[in-house]
Coordinates of C-alpha atoms and ligand atoms in Angstrom, one line a residue:
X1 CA 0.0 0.0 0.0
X2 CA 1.0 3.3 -0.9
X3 CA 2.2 5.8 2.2
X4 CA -0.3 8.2 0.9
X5 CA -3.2 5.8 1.5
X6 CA -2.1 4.6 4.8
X7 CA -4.2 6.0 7.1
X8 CA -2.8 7.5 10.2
X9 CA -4.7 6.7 13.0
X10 CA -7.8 4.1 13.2
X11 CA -10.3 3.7 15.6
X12 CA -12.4 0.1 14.7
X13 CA -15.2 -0.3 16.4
X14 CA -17.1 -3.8 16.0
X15 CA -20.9 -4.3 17.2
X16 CA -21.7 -7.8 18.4
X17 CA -18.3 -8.4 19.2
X18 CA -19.6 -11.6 21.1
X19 CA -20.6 -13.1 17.8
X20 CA -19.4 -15.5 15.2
X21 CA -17.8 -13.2 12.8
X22 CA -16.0 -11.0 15.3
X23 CA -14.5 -14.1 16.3
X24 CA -13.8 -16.1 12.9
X25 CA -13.0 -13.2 10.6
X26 CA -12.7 -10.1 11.8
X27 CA -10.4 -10.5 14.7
X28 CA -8.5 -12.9 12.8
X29 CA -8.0 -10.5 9.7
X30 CA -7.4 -7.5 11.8
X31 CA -4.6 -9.3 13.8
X32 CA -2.9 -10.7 11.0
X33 CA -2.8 -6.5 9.4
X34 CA -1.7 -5.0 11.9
X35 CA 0.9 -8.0 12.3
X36 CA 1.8 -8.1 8.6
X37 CA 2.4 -3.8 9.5
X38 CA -0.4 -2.4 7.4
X39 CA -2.0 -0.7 10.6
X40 CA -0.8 2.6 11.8
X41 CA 0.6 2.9 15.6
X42 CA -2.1 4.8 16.5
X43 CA -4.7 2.0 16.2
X44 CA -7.5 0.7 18.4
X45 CA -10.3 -1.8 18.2
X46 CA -13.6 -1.1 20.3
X47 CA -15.8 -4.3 20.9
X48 CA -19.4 -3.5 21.7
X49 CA -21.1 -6.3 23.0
X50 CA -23.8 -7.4 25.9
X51 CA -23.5 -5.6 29.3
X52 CA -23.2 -9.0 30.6
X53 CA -20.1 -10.1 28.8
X54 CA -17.0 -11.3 30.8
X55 CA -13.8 -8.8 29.2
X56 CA -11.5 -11.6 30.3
X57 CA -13.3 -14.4 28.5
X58 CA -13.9 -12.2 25.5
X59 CA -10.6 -11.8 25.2
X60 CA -9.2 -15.6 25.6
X61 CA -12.0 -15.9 22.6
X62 CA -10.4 -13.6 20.7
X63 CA -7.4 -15.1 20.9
X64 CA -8.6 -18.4 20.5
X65 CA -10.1 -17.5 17.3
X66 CA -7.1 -16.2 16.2
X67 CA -5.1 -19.1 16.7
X68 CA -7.7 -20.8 15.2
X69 CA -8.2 -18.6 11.7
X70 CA -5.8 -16.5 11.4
X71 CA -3.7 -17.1 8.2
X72 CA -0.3 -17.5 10.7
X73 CA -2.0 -20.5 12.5
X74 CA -1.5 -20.0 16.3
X75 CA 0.3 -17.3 17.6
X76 CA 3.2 -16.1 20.2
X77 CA 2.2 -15.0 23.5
X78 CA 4.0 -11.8 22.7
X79 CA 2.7 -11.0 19.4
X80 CA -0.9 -11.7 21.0
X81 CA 0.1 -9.5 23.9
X82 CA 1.6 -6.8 21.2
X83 CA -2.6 -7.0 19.4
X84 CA -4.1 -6.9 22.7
X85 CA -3.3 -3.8 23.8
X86 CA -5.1 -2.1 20.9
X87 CA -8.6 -3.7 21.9
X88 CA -10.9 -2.7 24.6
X89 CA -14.7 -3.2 25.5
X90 CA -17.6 -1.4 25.9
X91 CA -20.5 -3.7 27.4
X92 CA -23.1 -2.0 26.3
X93 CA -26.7 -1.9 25.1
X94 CA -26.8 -2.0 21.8
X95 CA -30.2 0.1 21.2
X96 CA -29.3 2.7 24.4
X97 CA -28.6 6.4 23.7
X98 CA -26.3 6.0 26.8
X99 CA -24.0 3.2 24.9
X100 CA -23.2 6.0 22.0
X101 CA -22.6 8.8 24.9
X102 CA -19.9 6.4 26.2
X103 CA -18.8 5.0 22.7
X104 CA -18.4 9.0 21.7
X105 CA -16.4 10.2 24.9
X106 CA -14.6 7.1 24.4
X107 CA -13.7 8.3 20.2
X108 CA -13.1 12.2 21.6
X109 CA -11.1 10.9 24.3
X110 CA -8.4 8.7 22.0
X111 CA -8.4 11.5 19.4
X112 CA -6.7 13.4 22.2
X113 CA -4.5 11.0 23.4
X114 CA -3.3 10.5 20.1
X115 CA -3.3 14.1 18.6
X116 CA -5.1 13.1 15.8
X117 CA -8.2 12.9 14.1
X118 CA -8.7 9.3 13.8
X119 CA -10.6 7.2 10.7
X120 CA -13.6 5.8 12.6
X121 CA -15.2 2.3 11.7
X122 CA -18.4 1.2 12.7
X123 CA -18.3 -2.3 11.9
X124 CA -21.9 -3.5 12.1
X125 CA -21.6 -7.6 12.8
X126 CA -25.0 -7.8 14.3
X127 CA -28.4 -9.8 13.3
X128 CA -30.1 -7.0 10.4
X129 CA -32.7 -6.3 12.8
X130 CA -30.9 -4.0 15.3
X131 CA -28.8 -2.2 12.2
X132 CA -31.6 0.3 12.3
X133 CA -31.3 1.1 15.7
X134 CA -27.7 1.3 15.7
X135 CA -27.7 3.6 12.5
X136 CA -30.3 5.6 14.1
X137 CA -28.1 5.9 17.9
X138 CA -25.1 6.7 15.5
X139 CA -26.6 9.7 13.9
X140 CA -28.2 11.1 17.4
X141 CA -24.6 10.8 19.0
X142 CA -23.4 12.9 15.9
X143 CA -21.2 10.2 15.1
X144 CA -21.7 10.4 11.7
X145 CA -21.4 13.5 11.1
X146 CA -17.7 13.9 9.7
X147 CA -18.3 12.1 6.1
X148 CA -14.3 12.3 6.0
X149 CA -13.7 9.7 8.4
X150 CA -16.9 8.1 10.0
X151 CA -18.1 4.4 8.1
X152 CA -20.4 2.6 8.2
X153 CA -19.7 -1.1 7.2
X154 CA -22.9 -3.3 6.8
X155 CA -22.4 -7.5 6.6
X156 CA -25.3 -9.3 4.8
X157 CA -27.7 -10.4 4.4
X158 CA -28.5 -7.0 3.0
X159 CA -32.1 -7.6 3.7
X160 CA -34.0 -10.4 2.4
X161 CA -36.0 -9.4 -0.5
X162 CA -36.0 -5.8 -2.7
X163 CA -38.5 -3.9 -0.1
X164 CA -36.6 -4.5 2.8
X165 CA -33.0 -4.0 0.9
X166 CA -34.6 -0.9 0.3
X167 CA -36.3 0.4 3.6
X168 CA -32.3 -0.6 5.1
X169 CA -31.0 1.6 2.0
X170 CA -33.4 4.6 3.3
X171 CA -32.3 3.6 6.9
X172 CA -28.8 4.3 6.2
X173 CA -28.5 7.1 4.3
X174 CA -30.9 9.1 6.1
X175 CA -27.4 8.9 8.6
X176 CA -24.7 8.1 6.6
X177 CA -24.1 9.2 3.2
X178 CA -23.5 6.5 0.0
X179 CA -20.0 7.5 0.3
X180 CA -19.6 6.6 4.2
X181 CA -21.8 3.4 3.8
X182 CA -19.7 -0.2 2.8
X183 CA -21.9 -3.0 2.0
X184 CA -19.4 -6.5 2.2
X185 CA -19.5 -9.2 0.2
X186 CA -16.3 -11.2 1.3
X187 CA -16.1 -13.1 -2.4
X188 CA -15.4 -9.6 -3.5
X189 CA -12.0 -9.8 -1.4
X190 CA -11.1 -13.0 -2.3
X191 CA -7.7 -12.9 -4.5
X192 CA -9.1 -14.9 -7.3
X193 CA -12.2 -12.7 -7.5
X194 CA -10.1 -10.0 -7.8
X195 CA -7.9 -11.1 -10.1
X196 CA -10.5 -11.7 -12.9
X197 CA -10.5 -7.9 -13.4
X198 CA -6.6 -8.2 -14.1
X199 CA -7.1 -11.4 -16.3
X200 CA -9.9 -9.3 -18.6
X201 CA -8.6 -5.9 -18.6
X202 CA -4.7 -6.1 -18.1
X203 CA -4.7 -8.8 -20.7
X204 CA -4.9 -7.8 -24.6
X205 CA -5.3 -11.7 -25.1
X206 CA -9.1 -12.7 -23.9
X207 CA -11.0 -9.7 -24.4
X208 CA -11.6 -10.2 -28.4
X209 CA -12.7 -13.4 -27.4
X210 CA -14.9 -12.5 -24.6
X211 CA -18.1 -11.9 -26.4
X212 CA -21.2 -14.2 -27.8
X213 CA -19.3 -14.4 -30.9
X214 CA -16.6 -17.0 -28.9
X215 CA -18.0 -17.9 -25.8
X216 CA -21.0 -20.6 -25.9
X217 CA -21.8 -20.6 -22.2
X218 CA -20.6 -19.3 -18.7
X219 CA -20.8 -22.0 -15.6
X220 CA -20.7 -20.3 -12.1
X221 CA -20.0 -23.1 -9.1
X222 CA -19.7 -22.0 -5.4
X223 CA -19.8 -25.8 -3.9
X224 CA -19.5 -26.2 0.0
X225 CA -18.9 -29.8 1.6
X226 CA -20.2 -28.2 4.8
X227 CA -23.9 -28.5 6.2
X228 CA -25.2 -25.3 8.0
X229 CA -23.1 -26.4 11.5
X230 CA -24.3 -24.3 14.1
X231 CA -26.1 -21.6 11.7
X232 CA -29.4 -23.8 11.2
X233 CA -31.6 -20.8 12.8
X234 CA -30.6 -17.7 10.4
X235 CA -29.5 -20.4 7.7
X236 CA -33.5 -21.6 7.8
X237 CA -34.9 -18.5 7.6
X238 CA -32.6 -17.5 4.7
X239 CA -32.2 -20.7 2.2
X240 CA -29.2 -20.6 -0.8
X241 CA -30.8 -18.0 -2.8
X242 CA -30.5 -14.9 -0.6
X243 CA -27.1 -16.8 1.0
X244 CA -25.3 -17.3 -1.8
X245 CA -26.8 -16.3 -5.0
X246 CA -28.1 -12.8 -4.5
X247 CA -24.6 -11.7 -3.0
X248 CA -21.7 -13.8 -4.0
X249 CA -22.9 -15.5 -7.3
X250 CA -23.7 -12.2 -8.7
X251 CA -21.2 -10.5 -7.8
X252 CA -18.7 -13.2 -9.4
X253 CA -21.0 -13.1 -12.8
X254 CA -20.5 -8.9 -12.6
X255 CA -17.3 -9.5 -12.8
X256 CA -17.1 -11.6 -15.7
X257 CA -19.7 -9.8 -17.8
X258 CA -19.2 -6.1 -16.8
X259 CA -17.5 -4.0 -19.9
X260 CA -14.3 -2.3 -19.5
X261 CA -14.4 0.5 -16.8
X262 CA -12.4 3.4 -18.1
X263 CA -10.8 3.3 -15.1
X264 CA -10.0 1.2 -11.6
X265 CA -12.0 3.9 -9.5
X266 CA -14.3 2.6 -7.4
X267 CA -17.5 4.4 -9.2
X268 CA -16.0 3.4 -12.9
X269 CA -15.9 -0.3 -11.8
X270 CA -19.5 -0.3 -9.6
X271 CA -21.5 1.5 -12.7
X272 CA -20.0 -1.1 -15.0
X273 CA -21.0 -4.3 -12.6
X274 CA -24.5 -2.5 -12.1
X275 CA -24.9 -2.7 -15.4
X276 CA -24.5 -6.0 -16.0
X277 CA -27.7 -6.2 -12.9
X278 CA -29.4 -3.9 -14.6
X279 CA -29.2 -6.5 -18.1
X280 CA -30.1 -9.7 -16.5
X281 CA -33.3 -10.8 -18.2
X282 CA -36.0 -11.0 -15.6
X283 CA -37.2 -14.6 -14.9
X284 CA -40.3 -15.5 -16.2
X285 CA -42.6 -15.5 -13.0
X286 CA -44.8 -18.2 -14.9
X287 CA -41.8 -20.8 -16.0
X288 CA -39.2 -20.1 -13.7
X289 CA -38.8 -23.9 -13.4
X290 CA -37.0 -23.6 -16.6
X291 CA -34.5 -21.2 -15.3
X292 CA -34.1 -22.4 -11.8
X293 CA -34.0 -25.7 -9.5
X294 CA -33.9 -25.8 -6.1
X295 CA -32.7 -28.8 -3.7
X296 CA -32.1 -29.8 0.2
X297 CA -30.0 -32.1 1.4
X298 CA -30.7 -35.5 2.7
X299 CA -28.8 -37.8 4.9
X300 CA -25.5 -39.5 2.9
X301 CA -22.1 -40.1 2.9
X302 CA -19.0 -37.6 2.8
X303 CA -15.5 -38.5 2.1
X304 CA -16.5 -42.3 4.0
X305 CA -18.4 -40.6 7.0
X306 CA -22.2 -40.8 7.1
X307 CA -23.6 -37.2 7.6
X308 CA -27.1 -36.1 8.6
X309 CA -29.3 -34.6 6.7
X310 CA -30.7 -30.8 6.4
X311 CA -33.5 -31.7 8.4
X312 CA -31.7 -33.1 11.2
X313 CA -28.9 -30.0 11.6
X314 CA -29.4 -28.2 15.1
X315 CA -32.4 -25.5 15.1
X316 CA -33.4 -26.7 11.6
X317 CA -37.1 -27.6 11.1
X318 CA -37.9 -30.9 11.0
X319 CA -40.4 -30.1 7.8
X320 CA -38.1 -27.3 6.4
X321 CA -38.9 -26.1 3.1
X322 CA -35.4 -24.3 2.8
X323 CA -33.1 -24.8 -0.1
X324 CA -29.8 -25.6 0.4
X325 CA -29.1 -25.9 -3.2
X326 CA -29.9 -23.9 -5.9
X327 CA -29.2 -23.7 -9.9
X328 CA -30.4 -20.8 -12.0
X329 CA -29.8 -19.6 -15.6
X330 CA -29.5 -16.3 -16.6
X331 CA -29.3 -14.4 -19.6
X332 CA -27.4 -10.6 -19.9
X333 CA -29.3 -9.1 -22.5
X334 CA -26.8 -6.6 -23.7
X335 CA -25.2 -6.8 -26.9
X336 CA -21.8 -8.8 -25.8
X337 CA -23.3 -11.2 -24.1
X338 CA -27.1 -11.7 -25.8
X339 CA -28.2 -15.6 -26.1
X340 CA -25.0 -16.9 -24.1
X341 CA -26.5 -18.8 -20.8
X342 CA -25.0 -18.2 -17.4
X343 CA -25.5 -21.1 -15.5
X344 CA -25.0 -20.5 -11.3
X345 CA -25.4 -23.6 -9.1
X346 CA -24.3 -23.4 -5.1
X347 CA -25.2 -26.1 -2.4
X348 CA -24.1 -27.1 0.7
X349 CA -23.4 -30.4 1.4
X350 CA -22.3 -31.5 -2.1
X351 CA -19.0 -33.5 -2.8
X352 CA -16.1 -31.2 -1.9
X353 CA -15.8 -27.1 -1.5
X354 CA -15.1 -25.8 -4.9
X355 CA -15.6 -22.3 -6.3
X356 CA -14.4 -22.0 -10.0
X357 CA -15.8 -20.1 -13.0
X358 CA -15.6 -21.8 -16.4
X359 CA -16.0 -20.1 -19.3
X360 CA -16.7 -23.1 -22.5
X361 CA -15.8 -21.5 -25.7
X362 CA -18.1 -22.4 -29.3
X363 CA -16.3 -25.3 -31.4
X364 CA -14.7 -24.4 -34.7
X365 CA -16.4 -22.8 -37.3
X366 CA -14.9 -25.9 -39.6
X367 CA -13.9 -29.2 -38.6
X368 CA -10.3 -29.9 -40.3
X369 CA -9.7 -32.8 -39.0
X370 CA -11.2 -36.2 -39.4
X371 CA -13.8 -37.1 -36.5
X372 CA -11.4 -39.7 -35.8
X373 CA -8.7 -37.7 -34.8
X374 CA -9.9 -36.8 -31.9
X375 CA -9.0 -39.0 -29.1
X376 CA -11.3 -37.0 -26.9
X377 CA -13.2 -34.1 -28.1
X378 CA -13.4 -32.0 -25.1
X379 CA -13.9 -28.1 -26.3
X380 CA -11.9 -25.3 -25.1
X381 CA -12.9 -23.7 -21.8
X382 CA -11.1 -20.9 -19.6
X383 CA -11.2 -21.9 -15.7
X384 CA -10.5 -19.4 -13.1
X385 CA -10.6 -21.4 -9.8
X386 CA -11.4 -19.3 -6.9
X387 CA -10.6 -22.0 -4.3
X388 CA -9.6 -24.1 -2.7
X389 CA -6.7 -24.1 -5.3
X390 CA -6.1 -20.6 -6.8
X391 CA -5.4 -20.2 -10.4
X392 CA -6.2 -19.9 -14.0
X393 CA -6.4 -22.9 -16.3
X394 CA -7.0 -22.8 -20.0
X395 CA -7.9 -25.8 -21.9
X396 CA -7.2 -26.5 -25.4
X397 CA -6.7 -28.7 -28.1
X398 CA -3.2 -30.5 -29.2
X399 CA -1.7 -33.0 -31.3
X400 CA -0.4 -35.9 -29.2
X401 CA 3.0 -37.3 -30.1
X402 CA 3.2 -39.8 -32.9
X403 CA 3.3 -40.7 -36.6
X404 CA -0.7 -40.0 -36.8
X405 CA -2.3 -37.2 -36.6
X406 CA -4.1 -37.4 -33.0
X407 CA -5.6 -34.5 -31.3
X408 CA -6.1 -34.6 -27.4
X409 CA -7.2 -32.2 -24.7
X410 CA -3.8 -30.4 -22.7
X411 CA -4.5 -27.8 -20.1
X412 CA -1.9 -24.8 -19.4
X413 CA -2.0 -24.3 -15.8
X414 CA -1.7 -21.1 -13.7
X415 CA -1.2 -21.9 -9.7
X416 CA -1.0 -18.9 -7.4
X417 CA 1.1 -20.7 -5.2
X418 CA 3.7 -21.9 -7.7
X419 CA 4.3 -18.3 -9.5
X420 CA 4.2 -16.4 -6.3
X421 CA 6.0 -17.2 -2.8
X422 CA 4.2 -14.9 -1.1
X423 CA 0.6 -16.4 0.7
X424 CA -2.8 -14.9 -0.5
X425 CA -4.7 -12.4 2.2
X426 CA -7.6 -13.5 3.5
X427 CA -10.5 -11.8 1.8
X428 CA -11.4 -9.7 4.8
X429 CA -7.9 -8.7 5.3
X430 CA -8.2 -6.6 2.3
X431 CA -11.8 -5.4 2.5
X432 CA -10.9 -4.2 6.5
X433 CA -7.8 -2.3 4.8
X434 CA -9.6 -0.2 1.9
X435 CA -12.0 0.1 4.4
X436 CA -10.2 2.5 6.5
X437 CA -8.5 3.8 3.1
X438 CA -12.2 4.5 1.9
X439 CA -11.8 2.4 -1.3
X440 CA -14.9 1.4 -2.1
X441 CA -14.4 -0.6 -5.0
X442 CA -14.7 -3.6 -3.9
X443 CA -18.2 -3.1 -1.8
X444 CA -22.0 -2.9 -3.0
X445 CA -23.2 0.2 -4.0
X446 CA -26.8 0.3 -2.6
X447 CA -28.4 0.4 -6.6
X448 CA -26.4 -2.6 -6.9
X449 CA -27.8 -5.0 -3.7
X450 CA -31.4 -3.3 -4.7
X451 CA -30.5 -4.4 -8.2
X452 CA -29.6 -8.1 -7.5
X453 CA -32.6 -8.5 -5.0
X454 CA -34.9 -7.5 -7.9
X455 CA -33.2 -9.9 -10.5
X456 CA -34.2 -12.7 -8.0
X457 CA -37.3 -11.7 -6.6
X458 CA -39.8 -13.7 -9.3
X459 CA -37.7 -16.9 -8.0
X460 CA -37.8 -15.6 -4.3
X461 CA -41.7 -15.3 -5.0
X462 CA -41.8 -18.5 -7.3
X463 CA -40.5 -20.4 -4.6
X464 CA -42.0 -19.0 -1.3
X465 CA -45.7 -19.3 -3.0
X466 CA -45.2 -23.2 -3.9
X467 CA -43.6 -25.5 -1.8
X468 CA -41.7 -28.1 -2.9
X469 CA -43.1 -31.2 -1.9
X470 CA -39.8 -33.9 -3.3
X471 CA -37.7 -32.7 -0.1
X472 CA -35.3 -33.9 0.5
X473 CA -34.2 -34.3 -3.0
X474 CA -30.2 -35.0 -3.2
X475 CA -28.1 -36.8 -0.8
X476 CA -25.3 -35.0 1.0
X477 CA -21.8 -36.0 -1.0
X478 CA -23.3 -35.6 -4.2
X479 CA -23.5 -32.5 -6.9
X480 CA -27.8 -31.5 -6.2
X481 CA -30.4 -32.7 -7.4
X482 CA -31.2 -34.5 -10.7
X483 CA -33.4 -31.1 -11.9
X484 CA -30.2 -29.8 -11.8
X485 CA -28.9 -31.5 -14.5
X486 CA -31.9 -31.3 -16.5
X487 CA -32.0 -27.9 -16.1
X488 CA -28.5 -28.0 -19.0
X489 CA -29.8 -31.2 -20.2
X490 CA -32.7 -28.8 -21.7
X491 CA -30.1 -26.6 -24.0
X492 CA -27.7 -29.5 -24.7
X493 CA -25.5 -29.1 -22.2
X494 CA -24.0 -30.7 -18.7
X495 CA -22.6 -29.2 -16.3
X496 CA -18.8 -29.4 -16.1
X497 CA -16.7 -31.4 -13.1
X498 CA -14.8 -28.9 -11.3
X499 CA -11.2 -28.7 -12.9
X500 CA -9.5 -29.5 -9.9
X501 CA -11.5 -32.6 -9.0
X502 CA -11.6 -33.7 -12.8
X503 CA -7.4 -33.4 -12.2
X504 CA -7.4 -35.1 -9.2
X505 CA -9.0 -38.4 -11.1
X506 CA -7.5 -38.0 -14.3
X507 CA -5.7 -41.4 -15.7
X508 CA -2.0 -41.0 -15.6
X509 CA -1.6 -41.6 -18.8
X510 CA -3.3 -38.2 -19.6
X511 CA -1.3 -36.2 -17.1
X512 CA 0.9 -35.0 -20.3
X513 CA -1.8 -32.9 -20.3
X514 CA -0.7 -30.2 -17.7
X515 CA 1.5 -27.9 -19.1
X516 CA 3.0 -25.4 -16.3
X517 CA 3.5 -22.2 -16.7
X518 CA 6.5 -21.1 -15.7
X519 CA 6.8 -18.5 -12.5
X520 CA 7.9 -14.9 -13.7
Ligands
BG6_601 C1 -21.2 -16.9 3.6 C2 -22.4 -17.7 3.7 O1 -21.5 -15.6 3.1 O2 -20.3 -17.6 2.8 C3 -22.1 -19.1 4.2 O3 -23.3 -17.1 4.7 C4 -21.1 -19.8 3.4 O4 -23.3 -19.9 4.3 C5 -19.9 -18.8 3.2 O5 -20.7 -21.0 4.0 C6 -18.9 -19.4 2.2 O6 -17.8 -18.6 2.2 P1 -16.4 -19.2 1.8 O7 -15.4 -18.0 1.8 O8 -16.0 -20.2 2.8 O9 -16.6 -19.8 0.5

């Protein structure tokens, strides 16, 4: 990071500090910045949680979590010791004027120890339904006030259908304004997400290619080998659709169908993705089992272990109508991308945790060569894989050595850990830090979470009015339901095995067929 970005002095303060994600992700990424020296001196994190909470268990938590998830693995007593001095508690109400009286004498008092006028972060890791009071507390304690260095960072679900994305849009800015206000979508920090803006526009090589006039379809997989754990309550009440798909499957197909933002600012890049929202073609209200399949997990195996079904997770209804798998095809109707399907499917409980984009280009225009020279006619595709293995993977056609003229698939593998030493960030690592920079490039503009809830709400509606009655319909360890695969069997198509997995269980013989690329 540049010097000039580096902000000077940072005051994070984190609501529901008791909770799951203070513990998991951001104590964990906020540990590992300032340990990796991307925080200034002059740094402190405020945890707001219950009035009841112990200070000396939350911190043992804390530290416990960061052992746990931080990218360094466990961590030295002084290092720990070093990160604790920059956090302090507030137990607190969350929905009391008093709380923000204290919070604000607390701010005005650090600003003067420090002689500075710090960046303040209101980190808002609470359930949605107390974001409007804390927005509301914040605005009465004039908290807000300073647009250069108050934020606002909101964690979704960013509501749960258009109305309510709005009515928490209205309850924002009436406090903050747009430019204070970051909306997180973690996928957005993930390195490979990331990197498929470098890959289309630092790149003169893919973007004459990138169009309906090459590409035949998109596929879009975010798999998770998980069940909900210990989420069953909000996971119930929220189902794969508004978990996955409205956030972080959008997001991902933004970002491979956006045009080229004049620039890398953050309102160049968010108009372009909003675009692409703005271009899905709404699902037909009347047929949207044509676009869309839906699935829950039953009992089955994973790698050798029985696992229980959806049914049976803690605090999961024992009739639950929720999805934990969902497939749906969309169509940008602009003129790059008119009539090429984008096929999203996300579950949890399916064979292995996979996210990878695969991008299947048309077949020749002519067929030179004789159908039999084609030991196996696989066509060309483009894989980014977002994780677990981080890279870029192009397959393509080649002759295979020999007298006779015998074509075979090779794929020309990009690893990130092979060309670069150093270790990815975790994805909140590098939200937290533009954060407090005030880079907002890489958060949801409020047109664009209103946008994403609207492209889904005739499914959202489809689905809440008619209940499925064939749950549960796929056993845990496998890829979703059957309707899945009809849902591609319809236009011709299948959906592909991720690249990694299909590597894993490729023949030997065919492992010629991993060409490396070279580091530097
Ligand atoms: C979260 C969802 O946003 O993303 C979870 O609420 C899901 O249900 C998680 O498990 C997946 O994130 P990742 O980074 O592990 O792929």
């Amino acid at each position: 990071m540049a010097a000039e970005n580096q902000p000077q002095a940072v005051v994070f303060v984190i609501f529901g500090a008791g909770g799951d994600l203070a513990w998991r992700k951001l104590i964990p990424a906020l540990y590992q910045l300032l340990a990796d020296r991307w925080l200034p001196e002059r740094f402190a994190v405020i945890g707001l949680g219950h009035a009841h909470a112990d200070e000396a268990e939350l911190r043992r938590r804390f530290r416990q979590g960061v052992d746990q998830f931080s990218r360094q693995g466990p961590v030295a007593d002084a290092a720990w010791e070093l990160f604790s001095s920059h956090l302090s508690f507030l137990a607190a109400e969350l929905d009391r004027p008093q709380t923000y009286t204290d919070l604000a004498g607390k701010l005005a008092a650090l600003d003067q120890e420090w002689d500075a006028r710090a960046q303040r972060v209101f980190y808002l890791a609470v359930p949605p339904q107390m974001i409007e009071a804390i927005v509301r507390e914040l605005g009465r304690a004039r908290l807000a006030r300073d647009r250069s260095r108050a934020r606002v960072v909101v964690e979704k679900p960013f509501g749960r259908d258009l109305s309510s994305a709005r009515a928490l849009n209205r309850t924002l800015t009436q406090v903050f304004e747009e430019s204070q206000i970051f909306r997180i979508d973690h996928y957005l920090g993930k390195e490979t997400v990331q990197n498929l803006l470098a890959l289309r526009f630092a790149n003169t090589l893919f973007e004459p290619l990138w169009n309906r006039g090459y590409i035949d379809h998109v596929q879009i997989t975010v798999a998770e080998s998980d069940g909900v754990g210990t989420r069953g309550h909000y996971y119930d009440h929220t189902g794969a659709l508004r978990d996955m798909v409205q956030n972080h499957l959008l997001q991902i197909l933004c970002l491979i169908a956006m045009e080229p933002p004049v620039s890398f600012t953050p309102e160049e890049v968010r108009n372009k993705k909003a675009e692409v929202l703005r271009a899905l073609r709404p699902l037909p209200a009347e047929q949207v089992e044509r676009f869309a399949v839906r699935g829950q997990y039953g009992a089955g195996w994973l790698e050798g272990e029985p696992v229980a079904g959806y049914r049976a997770e803690p605090r999961v209804a024992s009739d639950s109508h929720t999805e934990t798998f969902a497939a749906v095809k969309f169509y940008v109707d602009n003129w790059r991308w008119q009539g090429v399907p984008f096929y999203l499917r996300t579950g949890k409980r399916l064979p292995a945790r996979i996210s990878e984009v695969s991008l299947q280009f048309k077949p020749v225009p002519h067929q030179t060569f004789p159908p039999e020279a084609f030991l196996d006619p696989r066509p060309n595709r483009l894989i980014v894989a977002i994780q677990p293995e981080e890279g870029i993977l192009l397959r393509f056609v080649s002759k295979s050595p020999g007298p006779a003229m015998r074509l075979a698939p090779v794929l020309m593998q990009f690893y990130y850990r092979e060309a670069f030493r150093t270790p990815s960030p975790e994805a909140y690592e590098t939200l937290l830090l533009d954060v407090m920079r005030g880079d907002a490039t890489l958060f949801m503009r409020a047109d664009q979470a209103e946008a994403a809830w609207q492209a889904l709400a005739p499914l959202l509606e489809a689905w809440e009015a008619v209940k499925p009655v064939d749950f549960p319909n796929y056993p845990a360890g496998t890829w979703g339901p059957e309707a899945a695969e009809a849902l591609l069997a319809q236009d011709g198509r299948s959906w592909v095995m991720p690249t990694f997995l299909e590597c894993q269980m490729c023949p030997e013989e065919l492992a010629l067929c991993r060409v490396r690329v070279a580091p530097g």
